[in-house]
XYZ file of C-alpha atoms in Angstrom:
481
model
C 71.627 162.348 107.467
C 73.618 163.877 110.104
C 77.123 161.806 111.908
C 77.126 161.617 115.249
C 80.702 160.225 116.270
C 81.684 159.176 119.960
C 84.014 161.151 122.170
C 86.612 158.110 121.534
C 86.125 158.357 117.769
C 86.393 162.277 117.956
C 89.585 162.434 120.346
C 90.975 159.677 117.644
C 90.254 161.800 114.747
C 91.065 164.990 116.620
C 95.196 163.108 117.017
C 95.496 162.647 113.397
C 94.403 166.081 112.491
C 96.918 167.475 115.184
C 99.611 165.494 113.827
C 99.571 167.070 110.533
C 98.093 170.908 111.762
C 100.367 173.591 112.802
C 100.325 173.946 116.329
C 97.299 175.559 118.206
C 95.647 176.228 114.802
C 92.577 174.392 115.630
C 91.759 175.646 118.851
C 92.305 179.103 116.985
C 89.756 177.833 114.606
C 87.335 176.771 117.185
C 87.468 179.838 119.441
C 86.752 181.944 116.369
C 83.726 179.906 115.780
C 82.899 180.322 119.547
C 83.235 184.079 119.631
C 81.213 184.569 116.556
C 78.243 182.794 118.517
C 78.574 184.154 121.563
C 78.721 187.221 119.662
C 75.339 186.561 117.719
C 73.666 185.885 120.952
C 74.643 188.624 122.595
C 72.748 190.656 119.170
C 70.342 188.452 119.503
C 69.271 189.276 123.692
C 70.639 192.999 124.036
C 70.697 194.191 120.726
C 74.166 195.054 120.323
C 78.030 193.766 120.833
C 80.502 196.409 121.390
C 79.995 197.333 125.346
C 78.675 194.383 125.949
C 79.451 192.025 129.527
C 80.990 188.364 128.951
C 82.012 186.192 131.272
C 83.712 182.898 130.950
C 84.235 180.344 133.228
C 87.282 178.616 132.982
C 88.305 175.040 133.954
C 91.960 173.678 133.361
C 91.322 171.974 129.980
C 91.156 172.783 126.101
C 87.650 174.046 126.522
C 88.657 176.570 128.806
C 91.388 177.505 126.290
C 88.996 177.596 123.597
C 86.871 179.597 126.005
C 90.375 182.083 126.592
C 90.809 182.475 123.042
C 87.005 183.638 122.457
C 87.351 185.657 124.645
C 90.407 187.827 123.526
C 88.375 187.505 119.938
C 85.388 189.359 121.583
C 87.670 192.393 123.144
C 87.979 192.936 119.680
C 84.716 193.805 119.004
C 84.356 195.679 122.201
C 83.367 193.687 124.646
C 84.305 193.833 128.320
C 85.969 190.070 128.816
C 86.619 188.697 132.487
C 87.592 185.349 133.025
C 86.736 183.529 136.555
C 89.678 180.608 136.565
C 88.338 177.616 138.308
C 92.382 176.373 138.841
C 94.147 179.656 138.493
C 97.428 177.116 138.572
C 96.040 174.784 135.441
C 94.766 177.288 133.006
C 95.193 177.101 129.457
C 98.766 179.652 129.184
C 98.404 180.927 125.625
C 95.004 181.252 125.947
C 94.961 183.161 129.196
C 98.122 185.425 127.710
C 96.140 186.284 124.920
C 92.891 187.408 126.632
C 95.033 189.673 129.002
C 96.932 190.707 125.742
C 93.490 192.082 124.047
C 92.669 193.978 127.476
C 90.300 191.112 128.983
C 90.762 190.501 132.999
C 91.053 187.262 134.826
C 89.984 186.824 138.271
C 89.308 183.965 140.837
C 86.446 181.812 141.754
C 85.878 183.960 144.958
C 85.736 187.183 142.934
C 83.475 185.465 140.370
C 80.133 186.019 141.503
C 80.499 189.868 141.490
C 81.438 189.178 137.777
C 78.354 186.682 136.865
C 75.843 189.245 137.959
C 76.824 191.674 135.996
C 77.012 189.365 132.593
C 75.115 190.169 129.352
C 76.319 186.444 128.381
C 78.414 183.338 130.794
C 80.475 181.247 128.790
C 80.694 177.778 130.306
C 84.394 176.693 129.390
C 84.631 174.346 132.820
C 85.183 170.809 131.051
C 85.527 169.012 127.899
C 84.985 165.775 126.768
C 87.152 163.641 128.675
C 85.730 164.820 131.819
C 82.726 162.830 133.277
C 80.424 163.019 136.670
C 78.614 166.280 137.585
C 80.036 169.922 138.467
C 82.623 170.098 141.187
C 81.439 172.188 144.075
C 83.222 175.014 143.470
C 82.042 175.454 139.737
C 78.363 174.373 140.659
C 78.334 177.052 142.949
C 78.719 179.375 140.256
C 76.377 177.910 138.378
C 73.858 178.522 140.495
C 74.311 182.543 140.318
C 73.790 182.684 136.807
C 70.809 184.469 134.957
C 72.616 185.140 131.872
C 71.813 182.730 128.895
C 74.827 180.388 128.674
C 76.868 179.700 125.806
C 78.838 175.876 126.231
C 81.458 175.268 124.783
C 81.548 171.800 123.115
C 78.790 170.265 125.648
C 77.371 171.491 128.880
C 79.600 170.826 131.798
C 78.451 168.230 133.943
C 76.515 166.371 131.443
C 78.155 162.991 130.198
C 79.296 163.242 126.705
C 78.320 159.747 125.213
C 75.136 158.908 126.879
C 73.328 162.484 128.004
C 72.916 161.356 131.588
C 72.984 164.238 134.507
C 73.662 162.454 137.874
C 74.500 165.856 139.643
C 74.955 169.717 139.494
C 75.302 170.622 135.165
C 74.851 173.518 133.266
C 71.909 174.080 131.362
C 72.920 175.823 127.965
C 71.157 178.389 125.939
C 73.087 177.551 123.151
C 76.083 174.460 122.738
C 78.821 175.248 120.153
C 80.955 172.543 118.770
C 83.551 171.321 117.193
C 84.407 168.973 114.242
C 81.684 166.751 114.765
C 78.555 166.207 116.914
C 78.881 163.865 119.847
C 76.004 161.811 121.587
C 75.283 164.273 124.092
C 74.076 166.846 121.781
C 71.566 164.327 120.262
C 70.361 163.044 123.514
C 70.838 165.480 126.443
C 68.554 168.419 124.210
C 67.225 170.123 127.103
C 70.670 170.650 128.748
C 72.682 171.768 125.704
C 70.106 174.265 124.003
C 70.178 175.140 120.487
C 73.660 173.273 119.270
C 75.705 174.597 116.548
C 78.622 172.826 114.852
C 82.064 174.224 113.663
C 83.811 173.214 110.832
C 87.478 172.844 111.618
C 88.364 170.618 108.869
C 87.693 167.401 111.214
C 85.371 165.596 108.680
C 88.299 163.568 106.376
C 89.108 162.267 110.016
C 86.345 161.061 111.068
C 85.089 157.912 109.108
C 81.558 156.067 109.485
C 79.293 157.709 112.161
C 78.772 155.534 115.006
C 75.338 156.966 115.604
C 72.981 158.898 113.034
C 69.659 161.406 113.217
C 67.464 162.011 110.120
C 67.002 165.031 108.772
C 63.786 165.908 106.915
C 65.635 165.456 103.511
C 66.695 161.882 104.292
C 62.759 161.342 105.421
C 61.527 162.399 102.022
C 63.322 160.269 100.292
C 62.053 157.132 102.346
C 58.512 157.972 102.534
C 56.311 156.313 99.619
C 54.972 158.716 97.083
C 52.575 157.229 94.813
C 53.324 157.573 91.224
C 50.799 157.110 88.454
C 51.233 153.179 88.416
C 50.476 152.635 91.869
C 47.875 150.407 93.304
C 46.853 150.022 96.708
C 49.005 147.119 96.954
C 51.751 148.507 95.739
C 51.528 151.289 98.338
C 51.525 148.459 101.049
C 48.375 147.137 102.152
C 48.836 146.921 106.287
C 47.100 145.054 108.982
C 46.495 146.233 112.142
C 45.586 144.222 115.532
C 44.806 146.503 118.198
C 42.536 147.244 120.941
C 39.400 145.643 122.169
C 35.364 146.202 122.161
C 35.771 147.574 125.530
C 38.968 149.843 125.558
C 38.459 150.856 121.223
C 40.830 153.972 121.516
C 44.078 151.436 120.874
C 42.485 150.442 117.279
C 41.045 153.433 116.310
C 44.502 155.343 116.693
C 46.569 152.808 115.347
C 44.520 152.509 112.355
C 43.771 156.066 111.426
C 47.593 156.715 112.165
C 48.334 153.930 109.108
C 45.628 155.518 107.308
C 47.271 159.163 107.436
C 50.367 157.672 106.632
C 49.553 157.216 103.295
C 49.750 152.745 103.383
C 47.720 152.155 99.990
C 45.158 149.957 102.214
C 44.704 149.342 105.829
C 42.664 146.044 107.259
C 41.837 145.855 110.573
C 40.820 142.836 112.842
C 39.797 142.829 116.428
C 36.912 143.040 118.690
C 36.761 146.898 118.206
C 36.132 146.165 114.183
C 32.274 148.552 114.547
C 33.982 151.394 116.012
C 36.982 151.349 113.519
C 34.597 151.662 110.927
C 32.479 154.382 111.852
C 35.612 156.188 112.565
C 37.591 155.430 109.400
C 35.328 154.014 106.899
C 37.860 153.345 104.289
C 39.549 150.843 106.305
C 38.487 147.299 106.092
C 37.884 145.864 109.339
C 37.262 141.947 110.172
C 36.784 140.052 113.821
C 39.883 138.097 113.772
C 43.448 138.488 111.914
C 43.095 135.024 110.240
C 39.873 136.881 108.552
C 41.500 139.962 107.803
C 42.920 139.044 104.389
C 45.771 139.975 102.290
C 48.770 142.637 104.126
C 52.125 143.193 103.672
C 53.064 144.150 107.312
C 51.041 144.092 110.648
C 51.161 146.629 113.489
C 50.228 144.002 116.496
C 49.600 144.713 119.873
C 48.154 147.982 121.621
C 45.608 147.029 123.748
C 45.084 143.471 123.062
C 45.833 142.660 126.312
C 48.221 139.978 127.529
C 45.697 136.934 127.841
C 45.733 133.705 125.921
C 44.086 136.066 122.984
C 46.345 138.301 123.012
C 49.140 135.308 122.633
C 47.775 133.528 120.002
C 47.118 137.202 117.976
C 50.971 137.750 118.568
C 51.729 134.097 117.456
C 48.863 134.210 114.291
C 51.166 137.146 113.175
C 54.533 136.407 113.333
C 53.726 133.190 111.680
C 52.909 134.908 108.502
C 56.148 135.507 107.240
C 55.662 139.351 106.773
C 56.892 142.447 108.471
C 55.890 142.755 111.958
C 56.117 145.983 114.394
C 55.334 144.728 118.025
C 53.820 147.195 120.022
C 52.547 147.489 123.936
C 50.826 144.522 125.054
C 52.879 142.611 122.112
C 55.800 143.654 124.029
C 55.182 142.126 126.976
C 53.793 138.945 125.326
C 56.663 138.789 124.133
C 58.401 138.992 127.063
C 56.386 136.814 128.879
C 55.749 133.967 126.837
C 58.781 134.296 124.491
C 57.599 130.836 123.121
C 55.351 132.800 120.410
C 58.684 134.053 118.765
C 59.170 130.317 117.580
C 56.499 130.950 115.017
C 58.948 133.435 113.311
C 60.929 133.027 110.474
C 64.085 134.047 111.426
C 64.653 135.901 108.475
C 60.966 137.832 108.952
C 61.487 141.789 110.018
C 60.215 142.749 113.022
C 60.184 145.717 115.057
C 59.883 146.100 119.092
C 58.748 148.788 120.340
C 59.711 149.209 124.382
C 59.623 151.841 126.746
C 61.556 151.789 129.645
C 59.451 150.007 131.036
C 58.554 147.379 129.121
C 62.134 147.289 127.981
C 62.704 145.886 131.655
C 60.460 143.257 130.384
C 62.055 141.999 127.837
C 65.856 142.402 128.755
C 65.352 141.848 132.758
C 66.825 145.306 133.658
C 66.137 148.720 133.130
C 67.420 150.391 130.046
C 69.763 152.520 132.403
C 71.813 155.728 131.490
C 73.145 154.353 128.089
C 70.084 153.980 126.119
C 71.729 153.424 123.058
C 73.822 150.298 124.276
C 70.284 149.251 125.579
C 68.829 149.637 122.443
C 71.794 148.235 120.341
C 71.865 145.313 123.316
C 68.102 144.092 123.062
C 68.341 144.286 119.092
C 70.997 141.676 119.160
C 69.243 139.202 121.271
C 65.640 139.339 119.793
C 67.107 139.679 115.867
C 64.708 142.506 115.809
C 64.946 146.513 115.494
C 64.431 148.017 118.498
C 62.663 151.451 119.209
C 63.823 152.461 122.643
C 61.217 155.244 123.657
C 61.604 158.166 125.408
C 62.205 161.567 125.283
C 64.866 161.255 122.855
C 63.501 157.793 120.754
C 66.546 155.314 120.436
C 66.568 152.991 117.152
C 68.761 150.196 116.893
C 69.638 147.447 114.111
C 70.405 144.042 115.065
C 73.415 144.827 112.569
C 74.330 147.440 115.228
C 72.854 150.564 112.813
C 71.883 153.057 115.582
C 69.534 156.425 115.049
C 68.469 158.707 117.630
C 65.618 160.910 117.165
C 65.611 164.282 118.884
C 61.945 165.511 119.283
C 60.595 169.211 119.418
C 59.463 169.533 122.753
C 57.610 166.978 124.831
C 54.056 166.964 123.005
C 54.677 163.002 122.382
C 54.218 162.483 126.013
C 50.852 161.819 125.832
C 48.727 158.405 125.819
C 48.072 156.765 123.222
C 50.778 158.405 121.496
C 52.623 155.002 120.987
C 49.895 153.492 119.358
C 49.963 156.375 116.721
C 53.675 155.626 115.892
C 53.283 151.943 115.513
C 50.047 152.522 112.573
C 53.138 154.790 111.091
C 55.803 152.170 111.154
C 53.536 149.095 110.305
C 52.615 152.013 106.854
C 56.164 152.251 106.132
C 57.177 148.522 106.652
C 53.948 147.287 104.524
C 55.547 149.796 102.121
C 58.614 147.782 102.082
C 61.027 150.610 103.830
C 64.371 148.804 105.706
C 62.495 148.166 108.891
C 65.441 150.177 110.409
C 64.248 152.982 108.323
C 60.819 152.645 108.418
C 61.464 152.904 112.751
C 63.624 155.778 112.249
C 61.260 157.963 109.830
C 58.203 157.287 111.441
C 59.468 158.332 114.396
C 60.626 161.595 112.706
C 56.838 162.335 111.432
C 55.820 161.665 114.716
C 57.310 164.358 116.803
C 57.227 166.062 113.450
C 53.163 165.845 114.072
C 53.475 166.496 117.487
C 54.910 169.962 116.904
C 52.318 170.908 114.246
C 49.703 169.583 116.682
C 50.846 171.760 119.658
C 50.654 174.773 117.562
C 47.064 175.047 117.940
C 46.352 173.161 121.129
C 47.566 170.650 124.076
C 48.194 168.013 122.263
C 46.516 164.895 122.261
C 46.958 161.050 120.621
C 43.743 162.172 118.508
C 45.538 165.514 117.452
C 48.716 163.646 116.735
C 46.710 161.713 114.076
C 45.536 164.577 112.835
C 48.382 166.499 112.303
C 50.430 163.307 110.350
C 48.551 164.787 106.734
C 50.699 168.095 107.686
C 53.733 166.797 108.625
C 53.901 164.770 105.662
C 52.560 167.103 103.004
C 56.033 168.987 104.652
C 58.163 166.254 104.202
C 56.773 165.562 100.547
C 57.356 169.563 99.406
C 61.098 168.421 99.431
C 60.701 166.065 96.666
C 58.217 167.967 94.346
């Protein structure tokens, strides 16, 4: 399971290592790191190093020294080094004295853009992590001249380094490099900071608990039910699903077959769209009405039920039941509507909400905002409930203030119906008896997971989503065998 620390928790951790590290060890540490990557992807798009064009851009803080440093590490290996100082007056000294040392050149903003278009590779070293709000004019304008791929040092300038957000002129990186620890941005900005690779500069004793996490594939393998040889279909997790309606049957049929793929040891389905259910998935039980559709261990409740008295007393018929719920889509906004039908929960039953922005601004009264993960972390509080905060990057939060963030390969999950194929994976997991905060977390990790195997072979859809879960999983699985 990979940490993911704040910039406050960093800069904290980053003071005690100082205070006990010779000084500017660690930014020599870090630039090394830096060089060595910019150096890589400079083999990796020209084929070569020594002779090679980089340019950094360099803003008055430690990046820009780290940036300096790197830079005087790379005339090394041959390459030609100029450095375009954003505040001539402000840059880092020892870094700058060191890159003129090794034979690199430093020149001004003016001068710069005869400098960019000449680059192999532009090394973004305008700010760090205390800075926030978009590019300054000056650097922006530089920005704007560069073809090059990028290399940023510790985040993308311009984009804020706790929540992701981009309010203004930022650099889009090829590839992010940094230090010590990841920090929020690189979980939930993935588009602007590129491929991201961390540096070990003996931060980690520093650092203490994470305050956010992302699962890796390992830490989904060992959540996912296997079934051993004394299994039962009960003791795989026998799950009910409410969805969708004898008019609009896609809801149902997706939900279900996603439960179905993810391995629950039974799945029982009750609605009005109980004929077409069957002839799609024949192994599933399916029955009229939930209070008909026997004995589960979870439900998955709510996509495309609709919002009417039905779809109330479904919602309330299910919560009363004492058994782990995930609320999904029209649930969600029954919810928020008529938040009367939570009385029928046990306060100590799981359940698991679902929102997108939208129908986040349901439930809370206001839109999610830039800081989804105080959104998420906020709505989990006041409902007692896990909250899944969709979107491109998928938010999970703990009413015990647990947070996850899910990072997704590419934007095949944008499609409909693709929410109704998660919540058939976390009502699986939860019938399964996974931590409902884990069960949100991993299913949403085989779902992009699924999305990415599905867009191999075409545009995906919500039907080749369910499809592709078998795959994803079987991949998950050949960890544990």
């Amino acid at each position: 399971m990979q940490g993911i620390w704040t910039t406050e928790r960093i800069r904290e951790a980053e003071g005690r290592l100082f205070a006990v590290t010779p000084d500017g060890e660690l930014m020599r540490r870090a630039s090394f790191g830096l060089a060595v990557q910019i150096a890589n992807l400079l083999d990796e798009h020209t084929g070569g190093v020594s002779g090679r064009r980089v340019v950094l851009l360099v803003g008055s803080g430690d990046n820009g020294g780290d940036a300096l440093w790197a830079g005087a590490f790379l005339r090394r290996r041959g390459v030609a080094v100029t450095a375009i100082l954003l505040k001539p007056e402000k840059a880092h000294t020892k870094g700058l004295a060191a890159l003129r040392r090794a034979g690199g050149r430093a020149v001004s903003a003016e001068d710069g853009p005869q400098w960019i278009s000449r680059a192999d590779v532009v090394v973004d070293g305008i700010v760090g992590i205390s800075a926030s709000g978009s590019l300054r004019p000056d650097a922006a304008r530089l920005v704007e001249l560069v073809e090059a791929p990028i290399v940023a040092v510790d985040l993308p300038s311009g984009v804020d380094p706790d929540t992701g957000a981009v309010d203004g002129p930022a650099v889009r990186a090829t590839r992010t490099v940094t230090f010590g620890g990841l920090k929020p941005v690189h979980a939930l900005a993935p588009s602007w900071c590129g491929e991201v690779v961390l540096v070990d500069i003996g931060l980690g004793p520093e650092l203490g608990e994470p305050s956010l996490r992302r699962l890796d594939i390992v830490d989904v393998a060992a959540a996912w039910p296997v079934p051993g040889p004394e299994d039962d279909k009960y003791s795989q997790g026998v799950v009910g699903v409410a969805a969708g309606s004898a008019t609009y049957p896609g809801a149902a049929v997706l939900t279900a077959g996603s439960a179905v793929h993810a391995t629950a040891g039974m799945v029982r389905y009750a609605g009005h769209a109980a004929d077409v259910v069957r002839s799609q998935w024949p192994e599933i039980i399916a029955t009229g009405t939930v209070a008909d559709a026997g004995r589960v261990q979870a439900w998955a409740v709510g996509p495309g039920i609709g919002t009417g008295s039905e779809g109330r007393d479904v919602v309330r018929y299910v919560l009363g039941q004492g058994l782990p719920v995930c609320a999904d889509a029209d649930a969600t906004t029954i919810i928020a509507k008529s938040p009367d039908v939570l009385d029928a929960r046990d306060p100590d039953t799981p359940l698991v909400l679902t929102p997108h922005a939208g129908e986040y601004e349901r439930l809370m009264g206001r839109a999610p905002g830039v800081d989804r993960v105080a959104a998420a972390r906020e709505a989990a509080k006041k409902y007692d409930a896990v909250v899944l905060l969709k979107g491109h990057v998928t938010v999970v939060a703990a009413p015990d203030g647990r947070a996850a963030v899910n990072t997704p390969r590419g934007a095949w999950l944008a499609t409909p119906g693709s929410g109704d194929v998660l919540s058939g994976l976390i009502g699986a997991l939860l019938a399964a008896g996974l931590d409902p905060w884990l069960a949100a977390a991993a299913a949403a990790h085989v779902h992009s997971l699924a999305g990415a195997i599905a867009a191999q072979n075409a545009p995906t859809s919500a039907s080749g989503l369910v499809a592709a879960i078998p795959e994803a999983i079987r991949a998950i699985r050949s960890l544990t065998t």
